[in-house]
Amino acid sequence: MLAWPAPLLPTLPGPGPVLRLFDTARGEVVATTPDRVARMYVCGITPYDATHLGHAATYLAFDLVNRVWRDAGHGVHYVQNVTDVDDPLLERAERDGEDWVVLAMRETALFREDMTALRVLPPDDYVGAVATIPRIVVHVETLLDEGLAYVLDDGTGDVYHDVAQAPGFGEESGYDEATMLALSAERGGDPDRPGKRNRLDPLLWRGHREGEPSWPGPRGTAGRPGWHIECAAIALDTIGMGFDVQGGGSDLVFPHHEYSAVHAEALTAAATGEKLPFARAYVHAAMIGLDGEKMSKSRGNLVFVSKLRGGGVDPMAIRLALLSGHYRTDRAWTADLLTTAESRLATWRRAVVRDTGAPAAPVLAGLRERLADDLDSPGAIAVVDAWAAATLRGTGDGTGTGDGDTEDGAPAVVADAVDALLGIDLFGAALQDG
Ligand code: ZN
């Protein structure tokens, strides 16, 4: 599937430091340990609606991961999926009397536009679930052949993974059974369905239902795949086991990331006899709220990136507003947040068009140090704020109390650092403003 165009990425002097991130499975901040090419999988959208600010915040957090790794000298193999067939997509198409394929294509196109406008580095592999179905079928057949999956005995043809035989089950989220049962019921699982061996067994394959699209399935049973096996199959196809970061919103901690990992680990054990971890770290971005509530479809309180853009809001201000909070902190979107970001952007732009400014080296070092520390974007922004204030005062020391050194060409270096590390282009609108 086509991704979106890559923004220019300036190269900065010298390599940045090792990136440390909070790993949900270990419950602490750990150093990432990528090989020459770092490998990252971030769960993509189900394209039934436009990109809201909660989505945007998640993809911006992992865009920082991508940028910090590249600055540290790594290549990055970034994979993202599109859940282009799933219950919410089919339900929305049914509600609106629209072809589900057309709906998915339109919303995926809009997502690409939003990501391009926000200057998110595109994935190297952008993979749709539908295109992956033939490989998913092989995987489900393998789990059936190994006795690790079973067909429900009610004539539906639905296939479940038997988690009692999955030794790593629970290692990603660390949740107890009661929590898992509650979240399963809340987030698309079916813990109370009769006939399952274990209430927490996840659906691998859904047999054909009247009015739903279907494909040839395991052992000749037509239907469509479960959600978690899609991401397991796509990751196995593209970056393989033991990749560096599995990313997504915090609502994917359970069940989605737990089950994707369990499926892939079971398939790998079946093929090689080895128990290898799916990912080295599971990293989750917090939720964005509005008016005191989590932004979500069910609450109907979504703010769309495309609506803001359509209303003339600079995408760089949206990006800066979302990065002004830490990615692991649930936070609210407010009009004030956007106004503050617009004003900050204007200040930064006034500073970077100067020929001389406060020295650039401490800014570059500060940005790198803050972002490598579990993506402390508010700390990184404070570093640039101090530089811009000192530069606009014409003093170089950043304290406003003395007349420290200024440096020719520093503003251009800072602009490159802000672009490469925070993904914020400071020149586009500055030139228009004259
Ligand atoms: Zn996923």
Short mmCIF file of C-alpha atoms in Angstrom, two decimals, residues 17-21 26 30-34 65 69 74 244-245 280-281 283:
data_model
loop_
_atom_site.label_atom_id
_atom_site.label_comp_id
_atom_site.label_asym_id
_atom_site.label_seq_id
_atom_site.Cartn_x
_atom_site.Cartn_y
_atom_site.Cartn_z
CA PRO A 17 22.64 9.67 22.28
CA VAL A 18 21.02 6.27 22.92
CA LEU A 19 17.23 6.48 23.14
CA ARG A 20 15.59 5.38 26.39
CA LEU A 21 11.87 4.55 26.45
CA ARG A 26 9.10 -4.29 32.15
CA VAL A 30 14.99 1.12 29.44
CA ALA A 31 17.68 1.82 26.86
CA THR A 32 16.68 0.77 23.35
CA THR A 33 19.33 -1.48 21.79
CA PRO A 34 18.77 -1.40 18.04
CA VAL A 65 11.36 7.69 18.19
CA TRP A 69 17.14 6.79 16.27
CA HIS A 74 20.64 4.10 12.89
CA ASP A 244 12.87 -2.99 18.87
CA VAL A 245 9.57 -1.21 19.52
CA ARG A 280 11.99 -5.91 22.78
CA ALA A 281 9.87 -3.05 24.13
CA VAL A 283 5.67 1.53 24.10
#
